[in-house]
Short mmCIF file of C-alpha atoms in Angstrom, two decimals:
data_model
loop_
_atom_site.label_atom_id
_atom_site.label_comp_id
_atom_site.label_asym_id
_atom_site.label_seq_id
_atom_site.Cartn_x
_atom_site.Cartn_y
_atom_site.Cartn_z
CA UNK A 1 -0.94 -6.72 -46.35
CA UNK A 2 -0.98 -3.06 -45.49
CA UNK A 3 -0.21 -1.78 -42.05
CA UNK A 4 -3.92 -1.20 -41.55
CA UNK A 5 -4.90 -4.65 -42.75
CA UNK A 6 -2.48 -6.53 -40.54
CA UNK A 7 -3.73 -4.60 -37.52
CA UNK A 8 -7.34 -5.33 -38.39
CA UNK A 9 -6.48 -8.99 -38.69
CA UNK A 10 -4.98 -9.00 -35.21
CA UNK A 11 -8.04 -7.25 -33.81
CA UNK A 12 -10.22 -9.91 -35.40
CA UNK A 13 -8.07 -12.68 -33.94
CA UNK A 14 -8.42 -11.21 -30.49
CA UNK A 15 -12.16 -10.73 -30.78
CA UNK A 16 -12.77 -14.44 -30.42
CA UNK A 17 -11.27 -14.35 -26.94
CA UNK A 18 -13.80 -13.06 -24.48
CA UNK A 19 -11.90 -14.10 -21.41
CA UNK A 20 -8.69 -12.40 -20.28
CA UNK A 21 -7.07 -15.74 -19.62
CA UNK A 22 -7.66 -16.82 -23.22
CA UNK A 23 -6.11 -13.59 -24.46
CA UNK A 24 -3.05 -14.20 -22.35
CA UNK A 25 -2.88 -17.83 -23.42
CA UNK A 26 -2.83 -16.56 -27.00
CA UNK A 27 -0.01 -14.15 -26.17
CA UNK A 28 1.94 -17.05 -24.64
CA UNK A 29 1.38 -18.97 -27.87
CA UNK A 30 2.57 -16.00 -29.94
CA UNK A 31 5.71 -15.70 -27.82
CA UNK A 32 6.61 -19.26 -28.72
CA UNK A 33 6.35 -18.44 -32.42
CA UNK A 34 8.64 -15.40 -32.30
CA UNK A 35 11.78 -16.09 -34.38
CA UNK A 36 14.83 -16.26 -32.15
CA UNK A 37 17.06 -13.24 -31.77
CA UNK A 38 20.70 -13.95 -32.57
CA UNK A 39 22.48 -14.40 -29.27
CA UNK A 40 25.08 -11.78 -30.10
CA UNK A 41 22.38 -9.09 -29.95
CA UNK A 42 21.28 -10.03 -26.46
CA UNK A 43 23.60 -7.47 -24.97
CA UNK A 44 23.34 -4.23 -23.06
CA UNK A 45 23.55 -2.29 -26.33
CA UNK A 46 20.30 -3.71 -27.70
CA UNK A 47 18.33 -3.71 -24.48
CA UNK A 48 15.32 -1.47 -24.15
CA UNK A 49 15.26 0.03 -20.72
CA UNK A 50 12.27 -1.08 -18.76
CA UNK A 51 11.69 -1.47 -15.07
CA UNK A 52 10.79 -5.14 -14.86
CA UNK A 53 11.29 -7.41 -17.83
CA UNK A 54 14.14 -7.13 -20.29
CA UNK A 55 13.49 -6.58 -24.00
CA UNK A 56 16.19 -6.77 -26.66
CA UNK A 57 15.55 -5.32 -30.09
CA UNK A 58 17.63 -5.52 -33.26
CA UNK A 59 16.86 -3.83 -36.59
CA UNK A 60 18.49 -4.11 -40.02
CA UNK A 61 17.75 -2.93 -43.54
CA UNK A 62 16.90 -5.57 -46.11
CA UNK A 63 16.65 -3.75 -49.43
CA UNK A 64 14.08 -1.05 -48.82
CA UNK A 65 12.50 -2.56 -45.74
CA UNK A 66 13.41 -2.91 -42.10
CA UNK A 67 13.52 -6.31 -40.44
CA UNK A 68 13.16 -6.42 -36.68
CA UNK A 69 14.07 -9.28 -34.38
CA UNK A 70 13.58 -9.21 -30.64
CA UNK A 71 13.35 -11.19 -27.45
CA UNK A 72 12.25 -10.80 -23.85
CA UNK A 73 12.83 -12.70 -20.63
CA UNK A 74 9.13 -12.46 -19.74
CA UNK A 75 6.65 -14.51 -21.76
CA UNK A 76 3.65 -12.17 -21.93
CA UNK A 77 5.92 -9.29 -22.89
CA UNK A 78 7.49 -11.52 -25.53
CA UNK A 79 4.01 -12.24 -26.90
CA UNK A 80 3.29 -8.53 -27.22
CA UNK A 81 6.72 -8.04 -28.78
CA UNK A 82 5.78 -10.72 -31.32
CA UNK A 83 2.63 -8.74 -32.17
CA UNK A 84 4.57 -5.52 -32.65
CA UNK A 85 7.04 -7.29 -34.92
CA UNK A 86 4.23 -8.85 -36.92
CA UNK A 87 2.81 -5.38 -37.52
CA UNK A 88 5.98 -3.40 -38.08
CA UNK A 89 8.63 -5.71 -39.53
CA UNK A 90 9.10 -5.88 -43.29
CA UNK A 91 7.90 -2.34 -43.99
CA UNK A 92 9.64 0.75 -45.28
CA UNK A 93 11.23 3.17 -42.82
CA UNK A 94 8.82 5.85 -43.99
CA UNK A 95 5.77 3.73 -43.23
CA UNK A 96 7.05 2.65 -39.81
CA UNK A 97 8.11 6.05 -38.58
CA UNK A 98 4.57 7.43 -38.94
CA UNK A 99 2.72 4.22 -38.11
CA UNK A 100 -0.56 4.63 -36.25
CA UNK A 101 -0.75 1.56 -34.02
CA UNK A 102 -4.49 1.58 -33.39
CA UNK A 103 -4.62 -2.17 -32.70
CA UNK A 104 -3.09 -1.76 -29.22
CA UNK A 105 -6.15 0.00 -27.87
CA UNK A 106 -8.58 -2.24 -29.68
CA UNK A 107 -7.24 -5.53 -28.30
CA UNK A 108 -7.18 -4.21 -24.74
CA UNK A 109 -3.43 -4.02 -24.32
CA UNK A 110 -3.30 -0.31 -23.65
CA UNK A 111 -2.44 -0.97 -19.99
CA UNK A 112 0.56 -2.98 -21.10
CA UNK A 113 1.78 -0.38 -23.54
CA UNK A 114 1.04 2.91 -21.86
CA UNK A 115 3.97 5.23 -21.29
CA UNK A 116 3.28 5.35 -17.55
CA UNK A 117 3.63 1.64 -17.15
CA UNK A 118 6.95 0.63 -15.76
CA UNK A 119 8.05 -1.68 -18.51
CA UNK A 120 9.89 -1.49 -21.75
CA UNK A 121 7.05 -1.96 -24.21
CA UNK A 122 6.18 1.63 -24.81
CA UNK A 123 9.89 2.27 -25.19
CA UNK A 124 9.99 -0.61 -27.64
CA UNK A 125 7.48 1.08 -29.98
CA UNK A 126 9.45 4.27 -29.63
CA UNK A 127 12.71 2.48 -30.36
CA UNK A 128 11.27 0.75 -33.43
CA UNK A 129 10.17 4.13 -34.78
CA UNK A 130 13.52 5.67 -33.94
CA UNK A 131 15.29 3.02 -36.02
CA UNK A 132 12.86 3.77 -38.85
CA UNK A 133 13.48 7.48 -38.58
CA UNK A 134 17.23 6.95 -38.64
CA UNK A 135 17.04 4.74 -41.74
CA UNK A 136 14.61 7.15 -43.37
CA UNK A 137 16.93 10.10 -42.78
CA UNK A 138 19.80 8.07 -44.20
CA UNK A 139 17.75 7.24 -47.32
CA UNK A 140 16.92 10.91 -47.85
CA UNK A 141 20.59 11.83 -47.81
CA UNK A 142 21.56 9.29 -50.48
CA UNK B 1 -10.17 -12.00 18.06
CA UNK B 2 -10.66 -9.55 15.23
CA UNK B 3 -13.99 -9.52 13.47
CA UNK B 4 -12.50 -9.39 9.98
CA UNK B 5 -15.83 -9.32 8.15
CA UNK B 6 -16.86 -6.28 10.14
CA UNK B 7 -13.47 -4.65 9.60
CA UNK B 8 -13.75 -5.18 5.84
CA UNK B 9 -16.88 -3.03 5.82
CA UNK B 10 -14.73 -0.14 7.02
CA UNK B 11 -12.71 -0.33 3.77
CA UNK B 12 -15.06 0.31 0.84
CA UNK B 13 -12.24 -0.26 -1.66
CA UNK B 14 -12.28 -3.96 -0.78
CA UNK B 15 -15.81 -4.26 -2.08
CA UNK B 16 -15.22 -4.08 -5.82
CA UNK B 17 -14.74 -6.27 -8.84
CA UNK B 18 -11.70 -6.09 -11.11
CA UNK B 19 -11.79 -7.87 -14.46
CA UNK B 20 -15.01 -9.49 -13.28
CA UNK B 21 -13.45 -10.94 -10.11
CA UNK B 22 -13.75 -9.78 -6.50
CA UNK B 23 -10.64 -7.76 -5.68
CA UNK B 24 -7.96 -9.32 -3.48
CA UNK B 25 -5.69 -6.53 -2.29
CA UNK B 26 -2.26 -7.89 -1.33
CA UNK B 27 -0.22 -4.76 -2.10
CA UNK B 28 -0.41 -3.26 1.37
CA UNK B 29 3.35 -2.85 1.60
CA UNK B 30 3.12 -0.27 -1.17
CA UNK B 31 0.16 1.52 0.35
CA UNK B 32 -2.71 0.49 2.58
CA UNK B 33 -6.37 1.09 1.84
CA UNK B 34 -8.14 3.77 3.87
CA UNK B 35 -10.92 3.20 6.37
CA UNK B 36 -14.07 5.30 5.91
CA UNK B 37 -13.35 7.24 9.08
CA UNK B 38 -10.13 8.63 7.54
CA UNK B 39 -11.75 9.51 4.23
CA UNK B 40 -14.69 11.17 6.02
CA UNK B 41 -12.32 13.20 8.18
CA UNK B 42 -10.55 14.58 5.11
CA UNK B 43 -13.85 15.35 3.46
CA UNK B 44 -15.14 17.17 6.54
CA UNK B 45 -11.95 19.20 6.89
CA UNK B 46 -11.93 20.30 3.27
CA UNK B 47 -15.65 21.00 3.16
CA UNK B 48 -16.19 22.63 6.56
CA UNK B 49 -13.19 23.20 8.77
CA UNK B 50 -10.35 24.13 6.44
CA UNK B 51 -8.21 27.03 7.65
CA UNK B 52 -4.47 27.57 7.82
CA UNK B 53 -2.84 26.70 11.11
CA UNK B 54 -0.62 28.68 13.49
CA UNK B 55 -1.35 32.03 11.82
CA UNK B 56 -4.90 33.18 12.20
CA UNK B 57 -6.63 34.69 15.16
CA UNK B 58 -10.04 33.73 13.87
CA UNK B 59 -12.20 30.85 14.96
CA UNK B 60 -11.56 28.36 12.16
CA UNK B 61 -7.81 28.83 12.21
CA UNK B 62 -7.68 28.42 15.97
CA UNK B 63 -9.75 25.24 15.83
CA UNK B 64 -7.65 23.78 12.99
CA UNK B 65 -4.47 24.61 14.89
CA UNK B 66 -5.86 22.78 17.88
CA UNK B 67 -6.69 19.74 15.77
CA UNK B 68 -3.26 19.77 14.17
CA UNK B 69 -1.51 19.90 17.54
CA UNK B 70 -3.83 17.20 18.88
CA UNK B 71 -2.73 15.05 15.94
CA UNK B 72 0.87 15.55 17.00
CA UNK B 73 0.00 14.36 20.50
CA UNK B 74 -1.79 11.38 18.99
CA UNK B 75 1.30 10.37 17.02
CA UNK B 76 3.47 10.82 20.11
CA UNK B 77 1.23 8.49 22.05
CA UNK B 78 1.12 5.92 19.24
CA UNK B 79 4.88 5.52 19.09
CA UNK B 80 5.34 6.34 22.79
CA UNK B 81 7.66 9.31 22.31
CA UNK B 82 8.58 11.37 25.36
CA UNK B 83 7.45 14.77 24.14
CA UNK B 84 5.38 16.47 21.43
CA UNK B 85 8.46 18.50 20.58
CA UNK B 86 9.98 15.31 19.20
CA UNK B 87 7.26 14.78 16.59
CA UNK B 88 7.88 16.53 13.27
CA UNK B 89 5.32 16.27 10.49
CA UNK B 90 6.87 15.76 7.06
CA UNK B 91 5.55 14.61 3.69
CA UNK B 92 6.62 11.01 4.26
CA UNK B 93 9.40 8.58 5.11
CA UNK B 94 11.61 9.79 2.27
CA UNK B 95 11.36 13.42 3.34
CA UNK B 96 12.03 12.46 6.94
CA UNK B 97 15.20 10.56 6.03
CA UNK B 98 16.38 13.40 3.79
CA UNK B 99 15.82 15.86 6.63
CA UNK B 100 18.19 13.91 8.84
CA UNK B 101 20.75 13.03 6.17
CA UNK B 102 20.94 16.72 5.27
CA UNK B 103 20.92 18.34 8.70
CA UNK B 104 22.78 15.70 10.69
CA UNK B 105 25.12 15.34 7.75
CA UNK B 106 25.76 19.06 7.63
CA UNK B 107 26.48 19.31 11.33
CA UNK B 108 28.27 16.08 12.18
CA UNK B 109 29.64 14.30 9.10
CA UNK B 110 33.03 15.24 7.72
CA UNK B 111 35.53 13.91 5.20
CA UNK B 112 36.49 10.28 5.76
CA UNK B 113 33.66 9.61 8.23
CA UNK B 114 31.54 6.51 7.77
CA UNK B 115 27.78 6.12 7.43
CA UNK B 116 26.42 2.66 8.11
CA UNK B 117 23.33 1.16 6.47
CA UNK B 118 22.21 -2.44 5.89
CA UNK B 119 22.04 -4.70 2.84
CA UNK B 120 18.22 -4.77 2.96
CA UNK B 121 17.41 -1.08 2.71
CA UNK B 122 14.75 0.53 0.53
CA UNK B 123 16.26 2.99 -1.95
CA UNK B 124 14.93 5.80 0.28
CA UNK B 125 17.34 4.75 2.98
CA UNK B 126 20.28 4.38 0.59
CA UNK B 127 20.24 7.29 -1.85
CA UNK B 128 20.01 10.18 0.70
CA UNK B 129 23.08 8.76 2.46
CA UNK B 130 24.91 8.34 -0.85
CA UNK B 131 24.21 11.99 -1.65
CA UNK B 132 25.53 12.97 1.77
CA UNK B 133 28.60 10.75 1.39
CA UNK B 134 29.39 12.38 -1.93
CA UNK B 135 28.84 15.89 -0.61
CA UNK B 136 31.06 15.37 2.42
CA UNK B 137 33.53 12.85 0.95
CA UNK B 138 32.33 10.38 3.56
CA UNK B 139 32.12 6.60 3.11
CA UNK B 140 28.97 4.49 2.96
CA UNK B 141 29.34 1.06 4.61
CA UNK B 142 26.87 -1.80 4.40
CA UNK B 143 26.01 -4.46 7.01
CA UNK B 144 25.51 -7.74 5.13
CA UNK B 145 22.61 -10.18 5.49
CA UNK B 146 22.48 -13.97 5.39
CA UNK B 147 20.53 -16.22 3.00
CA UNK B 148 17.42 -16.03 5.16
CA UNK B 149 17.43 -12.25 4.90
CA UNK B 150 18.69 -11.59 8.42
CA UNK B 151 21.33 -9.06 9.45
CA UNK B 152 24.70 -10.69 10.16
CA UNK B 153 25.15 -9.35 13.67
CA UNK B 154 28.83 -10.32 13.99
CA UNK B 155 29.62 -8.17 10.96
CA UNK B 156 27.86 -5.25 12.58
CA UNK B 157 30.40 -5.29 15.40
CA UNK B 158 33.26 -5.16 12.91
CA UNK B 159 31.73 -2.30 10.96
CA UNK B 160 31.18 0.04 13.88
CA UNK B 161 34.09 2.09 15.04
CA UNK B 162 35.19 5.56 16.03
CA UNK B 163 34.70 7.05 12.57
CA UNK B 164 31.11 5.81 12.22
CA UNK B 165 28.83 8.84 12.49
CA UNK B 166 25.37 7.33 12.12
CA UNK B 167 23.63 3.99 11.56
CA UNK B 168 20.48 4.03 9.41
CA UNK B 169 18.54 0.78 9.13
CA UNK B 170 15.03 -0.38 8.49
CA UNK B 171 12.96 -1.74 11.34
CA UNK B 172 11.25 -4.10 8.88
CA UNK B 173 12.41 -4.96 5.36
CA UNK B 174 9.85 -4.06 2.69
CA UNK B 175 11.16 -6.64 0.22
CA UNK B 176 11.61 -9.59 2.58
CA UNK B 177 9.47 -8.90 5.64
CA UNK B 178 12.33 -9.39 8.10
CA UNK B 179 11.85 -7.73 11.48
CA UNK B 180 15.34 -6.65 12.39
CA UNK B 181 16.58 -7.00 15.98
CA UNK B 182 16.74 -3.23 16.20
CA UNK B 183 16.78 -2.99 19.98
CA UNK B 184 19.93 -5.08 20.14
CA UNK B 185 21.42 -3.17 17.18
CA UNK B 186 20.72 0.16 18.90
CA UNK B 187 22.31 -1.02 22.15
CA UNK B 188 25.43 -2.06 20.27
CA UNK B 189 25.56 1.23 18.37
CA UNK B 190 25.05 3.33 21.48
CA UNK B 191 27.96 1.58 23.17
CA UNK B 192 30.08 3.04 20.36
CA UNK B 193 28.31 6.43 20.65
CA UNK B 194 26.67 6.00 17.25
CA UNK B 195 23.14 7.42 16.87
CA UNK B 196 20.59 5.26 15.05
CA UNK B 197 17.86 6.18 12.58
CA UNK B 198 15.15 3.58 12.05
CA UNK B 199 13.15 3.48 8.83
CA UNK B 200 9.81 2.36 10.20
CA UNK B 201 7.73 2.60 7.02
CA UNK B 202 6.92 -1.13 7.04
CA UNK B 203 6.89 -1.62 10.80
CA UNK B 204 4.38 1.03 11.78
CA UNK B 205 1.26 -0.58 10.23
CA UNK B 206 1.92 -3.76 12.16
CA UNK B 207 1.78 -1.98 15.49
CA UNK B 208 5.18 -2.85 16.89
CA UNK B 209 6.76 0.55 17.60
CA UNK B 210 7.77 2.03 20.95
CA UNK B 211 10.55 4.55 20.40
CA UNK B 212 11.44 4.90 24.08
CA UNK B 213 11.71 1.17 24.54
CA UNK B 214 13.81 0.88 21.38
CA UNK B 215 15.84 3.92 22.45
CA UNK B 216 16.33 4.91 18.78
CA UNK B 217 17.54 8.43 18.06
CA UNK B 218 15.34 8.93 14.99
CA UNK B 219 12.28 7.04 13.77
CA UNK B 220 10.56 7.79 10.46
CA UNK B 221 7.39 6.59 8.74
CA UNK B 222 4.66 7.48 6.23
CA UNK B 223 0.97 8.02 6.86
CA UNK B 224 -0.24 6.26 3.75
CA UNK B 225 1.28 2.95 4.78
CA UNK B 226 -0.56 3.00 8.10
CA UNK B 227 -4.12 3.51 6.77
CA UNK B 228 -3.72 7.29 6.79
CA UNK B 229 -3.67 9.89 3.99
CA UNK B 230 -0.93 10.38 1.42
CA UNK B 231 1.55 13.21 1.70
CA UNK B 232 1.91 13.10 5.47
CA UNK B 233 4.77 11.48 7.32
CA UNK B 234 6.54 11.63 10.63
CA UNK B 235 10.04 12.27 11.79
CA UNK B 236 10.59 11.40 15.41
CA UNK B 237 13.86 12.59 16.87
CA UNK B 238 15.15 12.67 20.40
CA UNK B 239 14.90 16.23 21.61
CA UNK B 240 18.60 16.37 22.46
CA UNK B 241 19.41 15.55 18.83
CA UNK B 242 16.82 17.80 17.21
CA UNK B 243 18.03 20.74 19.30
CA UNK B 244 21.54 20.25 17.95
CA UNK B 245 20.51 20.06 14.28
CA UNK B 246 20.15 23.08 12.00
CA UNK B 247 16.86 23.59 10.12
CA UNK B 248 16.59 21.89 6.75
CA UNK B 249 14.26 23.98 4.65
CA UNK B 250 13.62 27.64 5.24
CA UNK B 251 10.25 29.34 4.97
CA UNK B 252 7.16 30.29 6.87
CA UNK B 253 6.19 28.68 10.17
CA UNK B 254 9.74 27.67 11.05
CA UNK B 255 10.77 31.15 12.17
CA UNK B 256 10.48 33.16 15.33
CA UNK B 257 11.62 36.49 13.95
CA UNK B 258 12.79 37.53 10.52
CA UNK B 259 14.69 40.61 9.40
CA UNK B 260 16.97 41.00 6.39
CA UNK B 261 19.99 40.86 8.68
CA UNK B 262 19.10 37.87 10.79
CA UNK B 263 16.46 35.22 11.34
CA UNK B 264 15.70 33.57 14.64
CA UNK B 265 14.36 30.08 14.12
CA UNK B 266 11.26 28.82 15.82
CA UNK B 267 11.45 26.29 18.60
CA UNK B 268 10.92 22.54 18.17
CA UNK B 269 9.07 21.00 16.47
CA UNK B 270 8.30 23.97 14.17
CA UNK B 271 11.96 24.52 13.31
CA UNK B 272 11.64 21.54 10.93
CA UNK B 273 8.19 22.36 9.56
CA UNK B 274 8.79 25.05 6.94
CA UNK B 275 5.83 26.17 4.86
CA UNK B 276 2.12 25.53 5.29
CA UNK B 277 1.68 22.35 7.25
CA UNK B 278 -0.28 19.43 5.84
CA UNK B 279 -2.82 19.69 8.65
CA UNK B 280 -5.57 17.70 6.89
CA UNK B 281 -3.03 14.91 6.43
CA UNK B 282 -1.94 15.07 10.06
CA UNK B 283 -5.51 14.99 11.37
CA UNK B 284 -6.36 12.15 8.97
CA UNK B 285 -3.31 10.24 10.19
CA UNK B 286 -4.41 10.72 13.80
CA UNK B 287 -7.80 9.22 12.87
CA UNK B 288 -6.06 6.24 11.29
CA UNK B 289 -4.04 5.68 14.46
CA UNK B 290 -7.24 5.90 16.51
CA UNK B 291 -8.73 3.28 14.25
CA UNK B 292 -5.78 0.94 14.75
CA UNK B 293 -5.90 1.37 18.50
CA UNK B 294 -9.62 0.59 18.50
CA UNK B 295 -8.88 -2.73 16.80
CA UNK B 296 -5.99 -3.31 19.17
CA UNK B 297 -2.33 -3.56 18.21
CA UNK B 298 -1.92 -6.96 19.91
CA UNK B 299 -4.92 -8.41 18.15
CA UNK B 300 -3.65 -7.08 14.81
CA UNK B 301 -0.20 -8.58 15.38
CA UNK B 302 -1.66 -11.97 16.35
CA UNK B 303 -4.03 -12.12 13.37
CA UNK B 304 -1.38 -11.03 10.89
CA UNK B 305 0.96 -13.71 12.27
CA UNK B 306 -1.79 -16.23 11.54
CA UNK B 307 -2.07 -14.91 7.96
CA UNK B 308 1.71 -15.12 7.51
CA UNK B 309 1.90 -18.68 8.77
CA UNK B 310 -0.98 -19.81 6.59
CA UNK B 311 0.35 -18.05 3.47
CA UNK B 312 3.86 -19.39 4.04
CA UNK B 313 2.75 -22.99 4.44
CA UNK B 314 0.22 -22.83 1.61
CA UNK B 315 2.60 -21.25 -0.91
CA UNK B 316 5.51 -23.46 0.16
CA UNK B 317 3.38 -26.40 -0.93
CA UNK B 318 3.54 -25.27 -4.55
CA UNK B 319 6.14 -27.16 -6.51
CA UNK B 320 8.88 -24.83 -7.79
CA UNK B 321 7.87 -21.87 -5.62
CA UNK B 322 10.68 -20.26 -3.68
CA UNK B 323 10.16 -17.78 -0.88
CA UNK B 324 12.76 -15.03 -0.45
CA UNK B 325 13.05 -13.83 3.12
CA UNK B 326 12.71 -16.68 5.58
CA UNK B 327 13.85 -14.88 8.71
CA UNK B 328 12.69 -16.28 12.02
CA UNK B 329 11.05 -12.98 12.89
CA UNK B 330 8.86 -11.61 10.08
CA UNK B 331 5.83 -9.46 9.44
CA UNK B 332 3.15 -10.66 7.02
CA UNK B 333 5.08 -10.25 3.77
CA UNK B 334 5.71 -13.18 1.43
CA UNK B 335 8.14 -12.48 -1.42
CA UNK B 336 8.41 -15.31 -3.91
CA UNK B 337 9.20 -16.58 -7.40
CA UNK B 338 7.88 -19.48 -9.42
CA UNK B 339 10.66 -21.42 -11.04
CA UNK B 340 11.04 -20.58 -14.74
CA UNK B 341 8.31 -17.90 -14.72
CA UNK B 342 9.20 -14.23 -14.79
CA UNK B 343 7.74 -12.20 -11.91
CA UNK B 344 6.15 -9.82 -14.38
CA UNK B 345 4.26 -12.67 -16.06
CA UNK B 346 3.09 -13.90 -12.66
CA UNK B 347 1.94 -10.42 -11.66
CA UNK B 348 0.10 -9.76 -14.93
CA UNK B 349 -1.82 -13.03 -14.82
CA UNK B 350 -2.68 -12.71 -11.13
CA UNK B 351 -3.94 -9.21 -11.88
CA UNK B 352 -6.39 -10.61 -14.40
CA UNK B 353 -7.60 -13.01 -11.70
CA UNK B 354 -8.39 -10.00 -9.51
CA UNK B 355 -5.32 -10.32 -7.30
CA UNK B 356 -3.28 -7.17 -6.66
CA UNK B 357 0.33 -8.04 -5.86
CA UNK B 358 3.55 -6.14 -6.37
CA UNK B 359 6.25 -7.38 -8.73
CA UNK B 360 9.76 -6.14 -9.36
CA UNK B 361 12.57 -4.99 -7.13
CA UNK B 362 10.34 -3.26 -4.55
CA UNK B 363 12.69 -0.26 -4.67
CA UNK B 364 15.33 -2.42 -3.04
CA UNK B 365 17.52 -3.40 -5.96
CA UNK B 366 20.54 -4.36 -3.82
CA UNK B 367 18.35 -6.93 -2.03
CA UNK B 368 17.56 -8.56 -5.36
CA UNK B 369 21.21 -8.45 -6.38
CA UNK B 370 22.12 -10.14 -3.07
CA UNK B 371 19.87 -13.08 -3.99
CA UNK B 372 20.96 -13.08 -7.64
CA UNK B 373 17.49 -12.30 -9.00
CA UNK B 374 15.79 -9.49 -10.97
CA UNK B 375 12.82 -9.18 -8.69
CA UNK B 376 10.10 -11.08 -6.88
CA UNK B 377 6.33 -11.22 -6.54
CA UNK B 378 5.29 -9.82 -3.18
CA UNK B 379 2.14 -10.48 -1.21
CA UNK B 380 1.93 -8.11 1.75
CA UNK B 381 -0.99 -8.94 3.99
CA UNK B 382 -2.75 -6.93 6.68
CA UNK B 383 -5.65 -7.34 9.08
CA UNK B 384 -8.40 -6.93 6.48
CA UNK B 385 -7.06 -9.82 4.41
CA UNK B 386 -8.42 -13.30 4.91
CA UNK B 387 -7.48 -16.98 4.77
CA UNK B 388 -9.92 -17.35 1.84
CA UNK B 389 -8.01 -14.68 -0.08
CA UNK B 390 -4.76 -16.60 0.47
CA UNK B 391 -6.53 -19.67 -0.93
CA UNK B 392 -7.41 -17.64 -4.01
CA UNK B 393 -3.76 -16.74 -4.44
CA UNK B 394 -2.82 -20.40 -4.09
CA UNK B 395 -5.39 -21.49 -6.67
CA UNK B 396 -4.36 -18.66 -8.98
CA UNK B 397 -0.74 -19.74 -8.85
CA UNK B 398 -1.65 -23.35 -9.60
CA UNK B 399 -3.69 -22.25 -12.62
CA UNK B 400 -0.90 -19.93 -13.74
CA UNK B 401 1.64 -22.73 -13.60
CA UNK B 402 -0.55 -24.71 -15.96
CA UNK B 403 -0.60 -21.81 -18.42
CA UNK B 404 3.17 -21.58 -18.54
CA UNK B 405 3.84 -25.30 -18.66
#
């Protein structure tokens, strides 16, 4: 699936939930399905600075693609993290670094991901793209 | 008895839906809503009466100056200060504390001296003193609290000695709701010749402040937490202290005479009010204080006590809910956590149920560290809140627990 397609699929999934509570229940469900982050990465070094909940993010190259794993100590945040990983993980650094994440607005999570909000999620998107940019730059040099 | 339904009509913000639910506003500790009379006053000033104070000789300026100085008198009366000269208008609690940490610090604090604060301070009553301590190579000391969130008074005695220059402590804790025994603390400090600054940001809206009775040397608070406008605050200081302190910021209005060789500073209170005063804010604040006095401080205190008792007993009945801050003497703040559920999750879900609560450290990180937690969920209630709203919080929390099972 392309970056665009996977986002459209998420938007479709969310469209069936009219009620906010159902949306959040779905995010809780998603959080439970997020593959576990290796404990050794749950350290200060991999933490994304946010005001309230903690988010840890790890990235590694697997051939030509980046694989992300992450965790959070708050469930809703972890659900949103799971969404971001679903969209971004397994793509090339070049694709990720310029990714247009239009799904955030469309599923009504803009409040959760806006840069003014005091949590780590906006920083998480930024950090994912920074990893991609770093890997991309490295690829260009080879 | 307060007629809460009637009072609620004075706060149009209460009458709105969020996410399809009637709003429950329990974030009063962060900022209170504004009664119509305050909003109307600001609107009238900006649309009809606006003119800079203390400078003009024309009609509007003279009238505005009168209103501004009346507002000062109004504040003096509200906190029962001895003189108008002791009431300085600032931009808020933080600015008031910084004024004292800078000026008092400059004049009276030297290398090796100690500054005493408590373990339950808001960052605004920690950081300015840290900056001062660093600047003067002084030492910041902290009075501990017990598990209920009360000051350990015996430790206070040990921490005060000859080298202690000032004691800065909150009247009421914003994170826990504790009302500190400040009168007793001040008496103890004065015996050791230590002046006391009280951070009254959370105490002032609950109508429990009498600076002469407390005998505090400085008292500071913000307008926006007492139903007044943003950007206005108060620094009360005993005249004898304010006379001894140098000005903080230089500029217009705080001077008597200026030449390039020498400037003579204006008298109190203007010495500490550099630049164009926030006269709309001051007049709006005076209106808010009028409003509170119309309702009656005693009636407010009694009703808010009722809200606190009801909220405490209702929330305590929820399995796995822990309240942080169980002091014997509290204002209507309930800080809590649900076992196994992050405060951010709780806050986000409650928000979608139309309930506005604060989550996080409440700008009092050391308080959270003291209890070994990252943060709490805080319901801060005031006189326009109701028993029914507390029931909605209770029901919301029960539903939320189901979601996270």
